[in-house]
Coordinates of C-alpha atoms in Angstrom, one line a residue:
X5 CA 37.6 -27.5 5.4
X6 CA 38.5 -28.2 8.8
X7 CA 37.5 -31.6 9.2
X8 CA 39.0 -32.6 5.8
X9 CA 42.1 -31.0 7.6
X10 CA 41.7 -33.3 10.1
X11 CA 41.0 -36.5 8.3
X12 CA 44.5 -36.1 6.7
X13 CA 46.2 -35.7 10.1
X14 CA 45.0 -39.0 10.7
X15 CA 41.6 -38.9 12.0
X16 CA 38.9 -42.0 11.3
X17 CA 36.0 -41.3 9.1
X18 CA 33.4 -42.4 6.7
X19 CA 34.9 -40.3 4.1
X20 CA 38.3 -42.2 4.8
X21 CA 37.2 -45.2 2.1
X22 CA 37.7 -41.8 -0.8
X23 CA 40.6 -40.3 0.8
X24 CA 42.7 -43.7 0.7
X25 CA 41.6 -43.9 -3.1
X26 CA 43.6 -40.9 -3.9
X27 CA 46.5 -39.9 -1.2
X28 CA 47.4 -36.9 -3.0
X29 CA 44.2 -35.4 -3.2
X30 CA 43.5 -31.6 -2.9
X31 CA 42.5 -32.1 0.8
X32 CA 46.4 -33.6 1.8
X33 CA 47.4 -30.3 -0.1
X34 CA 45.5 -28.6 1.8
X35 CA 46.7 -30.0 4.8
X36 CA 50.3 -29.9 4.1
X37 CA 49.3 -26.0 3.9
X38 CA 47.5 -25.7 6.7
X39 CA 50.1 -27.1 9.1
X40 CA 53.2 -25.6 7.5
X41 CA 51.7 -22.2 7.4
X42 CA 50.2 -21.9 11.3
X43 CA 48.8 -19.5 13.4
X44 CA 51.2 -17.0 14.9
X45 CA 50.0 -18.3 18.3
X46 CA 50.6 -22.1 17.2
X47 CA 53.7 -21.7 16.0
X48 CA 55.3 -19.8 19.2
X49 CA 53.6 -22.6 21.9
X50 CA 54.0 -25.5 19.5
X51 CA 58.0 -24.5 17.6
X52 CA 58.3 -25.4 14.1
X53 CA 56.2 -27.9 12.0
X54 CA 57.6 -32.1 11.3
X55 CA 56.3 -34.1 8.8
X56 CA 55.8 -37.9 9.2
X57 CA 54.9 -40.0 5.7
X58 CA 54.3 -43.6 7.0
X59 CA 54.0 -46.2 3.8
X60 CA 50.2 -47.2 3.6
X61 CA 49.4 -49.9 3.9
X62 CA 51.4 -51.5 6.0
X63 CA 51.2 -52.4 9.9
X64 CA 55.3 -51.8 10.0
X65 CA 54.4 -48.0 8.8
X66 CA 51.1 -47.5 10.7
X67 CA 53.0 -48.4 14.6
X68 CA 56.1 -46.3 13.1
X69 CA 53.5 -43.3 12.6
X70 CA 51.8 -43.7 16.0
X71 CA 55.4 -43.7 17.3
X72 CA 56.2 -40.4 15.7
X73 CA 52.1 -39.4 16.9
X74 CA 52.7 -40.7 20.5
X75 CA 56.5 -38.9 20.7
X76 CA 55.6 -35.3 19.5
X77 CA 52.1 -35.6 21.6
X78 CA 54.6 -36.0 24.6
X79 CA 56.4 -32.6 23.8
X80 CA 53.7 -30.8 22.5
X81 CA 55.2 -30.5 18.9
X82 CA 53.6 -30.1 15.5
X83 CA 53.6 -33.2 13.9
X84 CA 51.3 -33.1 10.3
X85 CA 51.1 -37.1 9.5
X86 CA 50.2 -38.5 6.1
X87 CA 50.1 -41.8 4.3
X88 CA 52.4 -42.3 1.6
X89 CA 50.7 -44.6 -1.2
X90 CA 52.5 -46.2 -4.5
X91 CA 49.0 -45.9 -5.7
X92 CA 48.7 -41.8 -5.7
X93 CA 52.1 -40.7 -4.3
X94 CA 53.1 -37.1 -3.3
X95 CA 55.8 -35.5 -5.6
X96 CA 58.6 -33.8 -3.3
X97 CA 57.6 -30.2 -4.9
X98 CA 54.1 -30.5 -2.9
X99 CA 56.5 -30.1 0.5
X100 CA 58.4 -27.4 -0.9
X101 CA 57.4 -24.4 0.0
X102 CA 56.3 -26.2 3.3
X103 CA 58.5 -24.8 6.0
X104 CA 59.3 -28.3 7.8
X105 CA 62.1 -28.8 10.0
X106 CA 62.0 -32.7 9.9
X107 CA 60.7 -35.2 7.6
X108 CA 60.3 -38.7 9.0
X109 CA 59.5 -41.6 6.3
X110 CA 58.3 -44.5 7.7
X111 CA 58.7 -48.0 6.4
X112 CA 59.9 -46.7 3.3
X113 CA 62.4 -44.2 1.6
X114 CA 60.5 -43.4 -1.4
X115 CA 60.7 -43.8 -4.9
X116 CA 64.0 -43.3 -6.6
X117 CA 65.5 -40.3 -5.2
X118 CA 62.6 -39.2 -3.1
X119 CA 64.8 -39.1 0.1
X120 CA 67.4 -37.2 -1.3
X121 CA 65.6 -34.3 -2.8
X122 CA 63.7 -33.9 0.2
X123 CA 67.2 -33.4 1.9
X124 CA 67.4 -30.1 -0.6
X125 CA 65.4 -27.9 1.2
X126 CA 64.4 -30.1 4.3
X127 CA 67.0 -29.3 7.4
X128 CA 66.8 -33.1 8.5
X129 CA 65.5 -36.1 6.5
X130 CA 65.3 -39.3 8.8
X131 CA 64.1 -42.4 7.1
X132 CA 63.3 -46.0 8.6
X133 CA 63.4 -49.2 6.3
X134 CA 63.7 -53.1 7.4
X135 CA 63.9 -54.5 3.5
X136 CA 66.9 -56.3 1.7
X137 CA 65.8 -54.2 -1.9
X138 CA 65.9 -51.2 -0.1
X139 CA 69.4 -51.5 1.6
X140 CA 70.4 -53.0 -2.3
X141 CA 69.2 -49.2 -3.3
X142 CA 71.0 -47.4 -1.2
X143 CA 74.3 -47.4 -3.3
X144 CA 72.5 -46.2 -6.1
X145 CA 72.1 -42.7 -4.3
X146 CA 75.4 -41.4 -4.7
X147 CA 76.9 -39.0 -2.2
X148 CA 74.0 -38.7 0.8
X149 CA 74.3 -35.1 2.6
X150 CA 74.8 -35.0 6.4
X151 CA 71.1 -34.5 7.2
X152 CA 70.2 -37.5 5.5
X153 CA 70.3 -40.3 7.8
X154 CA 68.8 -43.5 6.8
X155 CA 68.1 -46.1 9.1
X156 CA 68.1 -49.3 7.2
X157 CA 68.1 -52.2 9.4
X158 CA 67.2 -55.5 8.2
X159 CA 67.3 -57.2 11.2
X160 CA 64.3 -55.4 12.7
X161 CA 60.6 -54.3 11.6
X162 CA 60.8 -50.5 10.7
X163 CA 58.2 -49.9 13.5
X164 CA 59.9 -51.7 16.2
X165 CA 63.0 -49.4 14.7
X166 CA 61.0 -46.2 15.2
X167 CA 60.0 -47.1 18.2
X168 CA 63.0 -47.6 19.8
X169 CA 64.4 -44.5 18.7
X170 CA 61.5 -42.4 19.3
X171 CA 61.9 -43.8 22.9
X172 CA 65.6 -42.8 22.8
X173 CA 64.8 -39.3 22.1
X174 CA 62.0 -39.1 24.6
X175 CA 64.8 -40.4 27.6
X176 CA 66.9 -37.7 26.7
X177 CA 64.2 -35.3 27.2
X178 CA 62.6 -34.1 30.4
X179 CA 59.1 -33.0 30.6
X180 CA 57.8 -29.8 32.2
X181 CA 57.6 -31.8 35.4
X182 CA 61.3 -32.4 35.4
X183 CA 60.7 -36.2 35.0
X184 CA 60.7 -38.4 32.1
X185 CA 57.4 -40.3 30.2
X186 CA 57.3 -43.1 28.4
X187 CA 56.0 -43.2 25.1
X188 CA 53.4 -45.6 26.2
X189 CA 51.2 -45.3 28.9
X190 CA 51.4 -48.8 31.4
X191 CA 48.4 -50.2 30.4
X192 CA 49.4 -50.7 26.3
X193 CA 52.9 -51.0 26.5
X194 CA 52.8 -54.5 27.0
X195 CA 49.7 -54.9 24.2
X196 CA 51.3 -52.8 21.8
X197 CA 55.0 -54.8 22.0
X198 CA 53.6 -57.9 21.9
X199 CA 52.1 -56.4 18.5
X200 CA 55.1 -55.1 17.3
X201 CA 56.6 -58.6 17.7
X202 CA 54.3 -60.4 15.4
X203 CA 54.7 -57.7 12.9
X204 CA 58.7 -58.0 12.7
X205 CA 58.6 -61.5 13.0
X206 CA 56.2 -61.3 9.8
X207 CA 58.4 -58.3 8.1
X208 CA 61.7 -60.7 8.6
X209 CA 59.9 -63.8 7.5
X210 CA 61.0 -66.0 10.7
X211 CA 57.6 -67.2 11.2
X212 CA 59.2 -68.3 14.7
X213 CA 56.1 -67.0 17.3
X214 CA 53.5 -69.2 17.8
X215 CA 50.4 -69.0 15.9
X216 CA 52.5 -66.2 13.2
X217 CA 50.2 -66.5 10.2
X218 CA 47.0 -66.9 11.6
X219 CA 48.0 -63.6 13.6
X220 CA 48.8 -62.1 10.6
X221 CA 45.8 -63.6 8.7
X222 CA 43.9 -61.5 11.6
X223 CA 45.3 -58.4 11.7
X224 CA 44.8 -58.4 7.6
X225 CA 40.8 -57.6 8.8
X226 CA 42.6 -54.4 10.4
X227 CA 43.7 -53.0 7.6
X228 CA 40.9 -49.7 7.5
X229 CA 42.7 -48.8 11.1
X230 CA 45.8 -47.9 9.0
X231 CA 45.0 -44.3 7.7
X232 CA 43.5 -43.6 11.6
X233 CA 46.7 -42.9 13.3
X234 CA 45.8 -40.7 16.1
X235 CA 42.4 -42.9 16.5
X236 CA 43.1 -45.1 19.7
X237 CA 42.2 -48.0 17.9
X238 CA 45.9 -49.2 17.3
X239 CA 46.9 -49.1 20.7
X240 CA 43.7 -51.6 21.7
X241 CA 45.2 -54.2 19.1
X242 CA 45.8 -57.0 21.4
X243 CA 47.4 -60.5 20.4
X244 CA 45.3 -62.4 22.1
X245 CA 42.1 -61.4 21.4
X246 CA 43.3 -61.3 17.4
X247 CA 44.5 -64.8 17.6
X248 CA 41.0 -65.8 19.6
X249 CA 39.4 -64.2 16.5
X250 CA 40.8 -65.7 13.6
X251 CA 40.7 -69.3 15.5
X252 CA 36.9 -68.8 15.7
X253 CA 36.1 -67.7 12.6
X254 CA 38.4 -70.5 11.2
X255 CA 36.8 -72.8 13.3
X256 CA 33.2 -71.7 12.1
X257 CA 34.3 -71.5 8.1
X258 CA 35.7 -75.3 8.6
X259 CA 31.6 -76.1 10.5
X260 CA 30.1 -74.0 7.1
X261 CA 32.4 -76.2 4.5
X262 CA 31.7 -79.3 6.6
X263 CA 27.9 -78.6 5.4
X264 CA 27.8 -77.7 2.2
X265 CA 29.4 -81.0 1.6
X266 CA 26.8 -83.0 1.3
X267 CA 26.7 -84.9 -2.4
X268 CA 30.7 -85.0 -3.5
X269 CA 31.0 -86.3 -6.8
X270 CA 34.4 -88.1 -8.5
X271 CA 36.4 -86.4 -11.5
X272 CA 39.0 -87.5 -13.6
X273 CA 41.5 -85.0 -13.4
X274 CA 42.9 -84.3 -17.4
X275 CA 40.3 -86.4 -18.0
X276 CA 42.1 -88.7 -15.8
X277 CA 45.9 -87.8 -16.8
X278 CA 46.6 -86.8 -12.9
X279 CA 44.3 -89.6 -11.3
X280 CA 40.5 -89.5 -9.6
X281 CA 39.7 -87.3 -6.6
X282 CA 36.5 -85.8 -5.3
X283 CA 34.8 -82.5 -6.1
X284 CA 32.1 -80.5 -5.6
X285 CA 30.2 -77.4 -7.3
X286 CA 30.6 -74.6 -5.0
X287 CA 28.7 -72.0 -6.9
X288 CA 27.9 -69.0 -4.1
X289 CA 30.1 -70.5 -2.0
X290 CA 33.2 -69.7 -3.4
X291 CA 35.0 -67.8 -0.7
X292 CA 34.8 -71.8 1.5
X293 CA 37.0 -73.4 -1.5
X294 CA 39.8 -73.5 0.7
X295 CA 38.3 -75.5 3.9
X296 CA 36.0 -77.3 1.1
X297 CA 38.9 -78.8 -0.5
X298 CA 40.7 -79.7 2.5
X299 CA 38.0 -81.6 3.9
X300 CA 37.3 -83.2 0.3
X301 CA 41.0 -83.9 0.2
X302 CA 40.8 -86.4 3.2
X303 CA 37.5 -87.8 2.0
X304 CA 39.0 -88.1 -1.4
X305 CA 42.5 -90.2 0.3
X306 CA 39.6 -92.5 2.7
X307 CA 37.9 -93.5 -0.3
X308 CA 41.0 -94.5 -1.9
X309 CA 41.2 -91.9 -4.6
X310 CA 44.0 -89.2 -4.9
X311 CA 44.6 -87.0 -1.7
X312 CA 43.5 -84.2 -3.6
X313 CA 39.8 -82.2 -3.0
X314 CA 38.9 -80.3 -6.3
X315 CA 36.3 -77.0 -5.7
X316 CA 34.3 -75.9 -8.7
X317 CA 32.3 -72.7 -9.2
X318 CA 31.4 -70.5 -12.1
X319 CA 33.5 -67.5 -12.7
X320 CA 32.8 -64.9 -15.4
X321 CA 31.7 -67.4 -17.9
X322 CA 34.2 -70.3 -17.0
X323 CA 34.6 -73.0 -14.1
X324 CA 37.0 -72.3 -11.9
X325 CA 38.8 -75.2 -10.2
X326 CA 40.7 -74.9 -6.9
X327 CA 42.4 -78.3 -5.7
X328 CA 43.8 -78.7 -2.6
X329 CA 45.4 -81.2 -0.7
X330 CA 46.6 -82.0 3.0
X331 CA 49.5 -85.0 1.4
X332 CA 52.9 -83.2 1.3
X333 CA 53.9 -85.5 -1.4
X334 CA 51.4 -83.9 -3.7
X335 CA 51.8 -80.9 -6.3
X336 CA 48.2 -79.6 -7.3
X337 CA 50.3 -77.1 -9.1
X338 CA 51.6 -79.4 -11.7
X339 CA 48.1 -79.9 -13.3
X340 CA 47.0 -76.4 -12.7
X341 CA 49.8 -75.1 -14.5
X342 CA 48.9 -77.7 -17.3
X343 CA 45.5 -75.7 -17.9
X344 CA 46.7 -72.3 -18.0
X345 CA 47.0 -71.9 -13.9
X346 CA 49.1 -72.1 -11.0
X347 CA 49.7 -72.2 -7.4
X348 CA 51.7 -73.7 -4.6
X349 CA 51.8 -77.6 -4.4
X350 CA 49.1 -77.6 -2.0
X351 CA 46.9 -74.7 -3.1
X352 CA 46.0 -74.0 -6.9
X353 CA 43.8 -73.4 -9.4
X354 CA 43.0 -72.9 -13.4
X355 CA 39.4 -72.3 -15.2
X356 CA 38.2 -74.7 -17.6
X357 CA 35.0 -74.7 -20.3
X358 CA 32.0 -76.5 -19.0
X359 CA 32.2 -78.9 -22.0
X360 CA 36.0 -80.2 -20.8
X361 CA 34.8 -80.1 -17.5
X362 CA 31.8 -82.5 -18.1
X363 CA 34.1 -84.6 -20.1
X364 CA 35.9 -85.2 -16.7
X365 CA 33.1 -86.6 -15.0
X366 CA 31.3 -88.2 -18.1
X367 CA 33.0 -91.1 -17.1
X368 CA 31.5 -91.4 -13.4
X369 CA 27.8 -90.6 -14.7

C-alpha cells in the first residue's frame, strides 16, 4: 500500500507505465487519503497538508511541480503531488473531504470550473497558466473569490512562472539557520534555467534559441521522467548533452536512410498530373521516411526530375506515400490532399491501392 502511496507522490517505477494509463485510479485515492489524513506526529512537525496537480504531460507542468517539490522540501512542508491528465482526470469531490490548505495547479486551471469549486472548500487556490485559450476563459468564470488567484501570464512558460514565485516565497523565508536557501542547489541552477529557457521559448512559440526544435525534438524522448517528480532525474536534464543527443542520433538516421537507398525508382505522380520524382519501397523501414525522402528529394532535383522524394511502405492493407522535399517553392500537400491526405508543403502523405500505385510507375517499367 505504501509504495503505491509513494508512486503517486511522484516516485519512478516500473508500475508507472499503468498508473499514467489511468490518473484517477484507486491508488491516487488512496493517496489523496493518506496525506490529508496524517499521523498525529506528522501533522504537528510537518503543519497542514498542500496539494500540487501539475498538467501531465507537459515539461511546463513537470519543472512547475519540482518547483512546488523543491520549495516545500526546503521548509519541511507536506506537499502530496499528482498528475493531472485530460485522459482520466480527478473530479473536485475526490479532494473534498481532503483537509488541504493550498491547492497549486500547474500549467493548467482545469476543466470548466475546476478552479473555482476547488476555491469552495479549499482556503487558497493558486493556479499557473502561460496560454492565450486559457486567459480567453477566464471571463467566463464570473465573479472569482479572494482566494482564487490565477496567475495567467502569457508572456512566460508556467514553470519559469512557478519558479520565480516559488523563489519569491522562499526569500521571504528564513531557515532554521537564520539564513536564506535557494531553491536550487549551485550545481543545477544553471542546468535547470537553461532548461526552463528552451521550454518557454517552445510554450511561446519564439523558436528564437539556437537549435529550439531539435531541443525539443530531444526532450520529447523524456517524456516517462514526467510522472517522476521527486526522482532527481529532472534536475540532470542538461541542454547540452540533449542537443549532443538528438544531433547524433539525427546524424546516424540520415547514415541509415543514406543506405537503404540503394535502387530508387521514378513515379509519375497522379499518374504524372504533379510531375516525375523518385521513390523508393521502404517496407520495415518506415520510421527513416523522413531522412529517405529528403535525400531522394535532392537526387530526385540532380537528375532533373521534380525536387520531390516519394517514400512508400505498406500500411494495414494500403501503400502509404510520404513525399518530401528540400525546394521551398514546392507544396507536396497539394497532391496529398488530392488522394485523401495532407500535410505541410514540405512534409505529407496519403495511402493509395497497389493497383494505382503500379499504374504510376507502369510507365517507367
Amino acid at each position: 500500500m505504501l509504495r503505491r502511496r509513494r508512486l503517486l507522490a511522484g516516485v519512478t517505477s516500473p508500475a508507472a507505465a499503468e498508473l499514467r494509463r489511468a490518473f484517477r485510479s484507486e491508488a491516487a485515492l488512496e493517496a489523496i487519503h493518506a496525506h490529508s489524513h496524517p499521523s498525529k506526529d506528522a501533522a504537528d512537525s510537518e503543519g497542514p497538508t498542500h496539494l500540487a496537480l501539475y498538467h501531465y504531460p507537459t515539461f511546463a507542468g513537470a519543472y512547475a511541480a519540482l518547483a512546488a517539490h523543491l520549495f516545500h522540501r526546503r521548509l519541511r512542508r507536506r506537499l502530496l503531488l499528482l498528475p493531472f491528465s485530460s485522459v482520466e482526470p480527478f473530479r473536485v469531490g475526490d479532494f473534498e473531504d481532503g483537509g488541504f490548505q493550498k491547492c497549486y495547479l500547474l500549467d493548467f486551471i482545469g476543466p470548466k470550473n475546476f478552479a473555482l469549486e476547488l476555491s469552495r472548500f479549499i482556503p487558497r487556490v493558486i493556479a499557473f497558466d502561460h496560454r492565450q485559450s486559457t486567459l480567453a476563459r477566464i471571463p467566463h468564470l464570473g465573479h472569482c473569490p479572494s482566494n482564487l488567484e490565477l496567475n495567467i501570464d502569457t508572456t512566460k512558460s508556467s514553470a519559469q512562472a512557478t519558479f520565480d514565485y516559488f523563489t519569491r516565497k522562499l526569500a521571504g523565508t528564513k531557515s532554521d539557520s537564520d539564513m536564506r536557501e535557494n531553491l536550487l542547489d549551485q550545481e543545477d541552477e544553471e542546468r535547470v534555467f537553461n532548461v526552463l529557457k528552451y521550454i518557454e521559448d517552445a510554450d511561446l512559440r519564439q523558436w528564437q534559441l539556437p537549435n529550439s526544435k531539435e531541443f525539443q525534438t530531444a526532450l520529447s524522448d523524456e517524456r516517462a521522467k514526467l510522472n517522476c517528480i521527486t526522482n532527481p532525474l529532472l534536475l540532470q536534464l542538461d541542454v547540452c548533452n540533449l542537443l549532443s543527443r538528438v544531433k547524433s542520433l539525427a546524424r546516424d538516421r540520415l547514415e541509415a536512410a543514406g543506405r537503404l537507398i540503394d535502387r530508387p525508382f521514378k513515379v509519375q505522380l497522379g499518374r504524372g498530373l504533379y510531375g516525375e520524382c523518385l521513390a523508393i519501397r521502404a517496407d520495415g523501414n518506415s520510421k527513416l521516411s523522413h531522412e529517405i525522402g529528403l535525400e531522394l528529394s535532392q537526387r530526385s532535383a540532380a537528375a532533373g526530375l521534380r525536387p520531390i522524394g516519394a517514400v512508400v511502405f505498406m500500411q494495414r492493407g494500403l501503400l502509404k506515400v510520404c513525399l518530401r522535399t528540400t525546394d521551398n517553392t514546392i507544396d507536396t500537400a497539394e497532391i496529398a490532399k488530392a488522394y485523401g491526405g495532407g500535410g505541410k508543403p514540405n512534409s505529407s502523405s496519403f495511402a493509395l491501392r497497389l493497383e494505382e500505385f503500379n499504374a504510376w510507375t507502369s510507365v517507367n517499367s
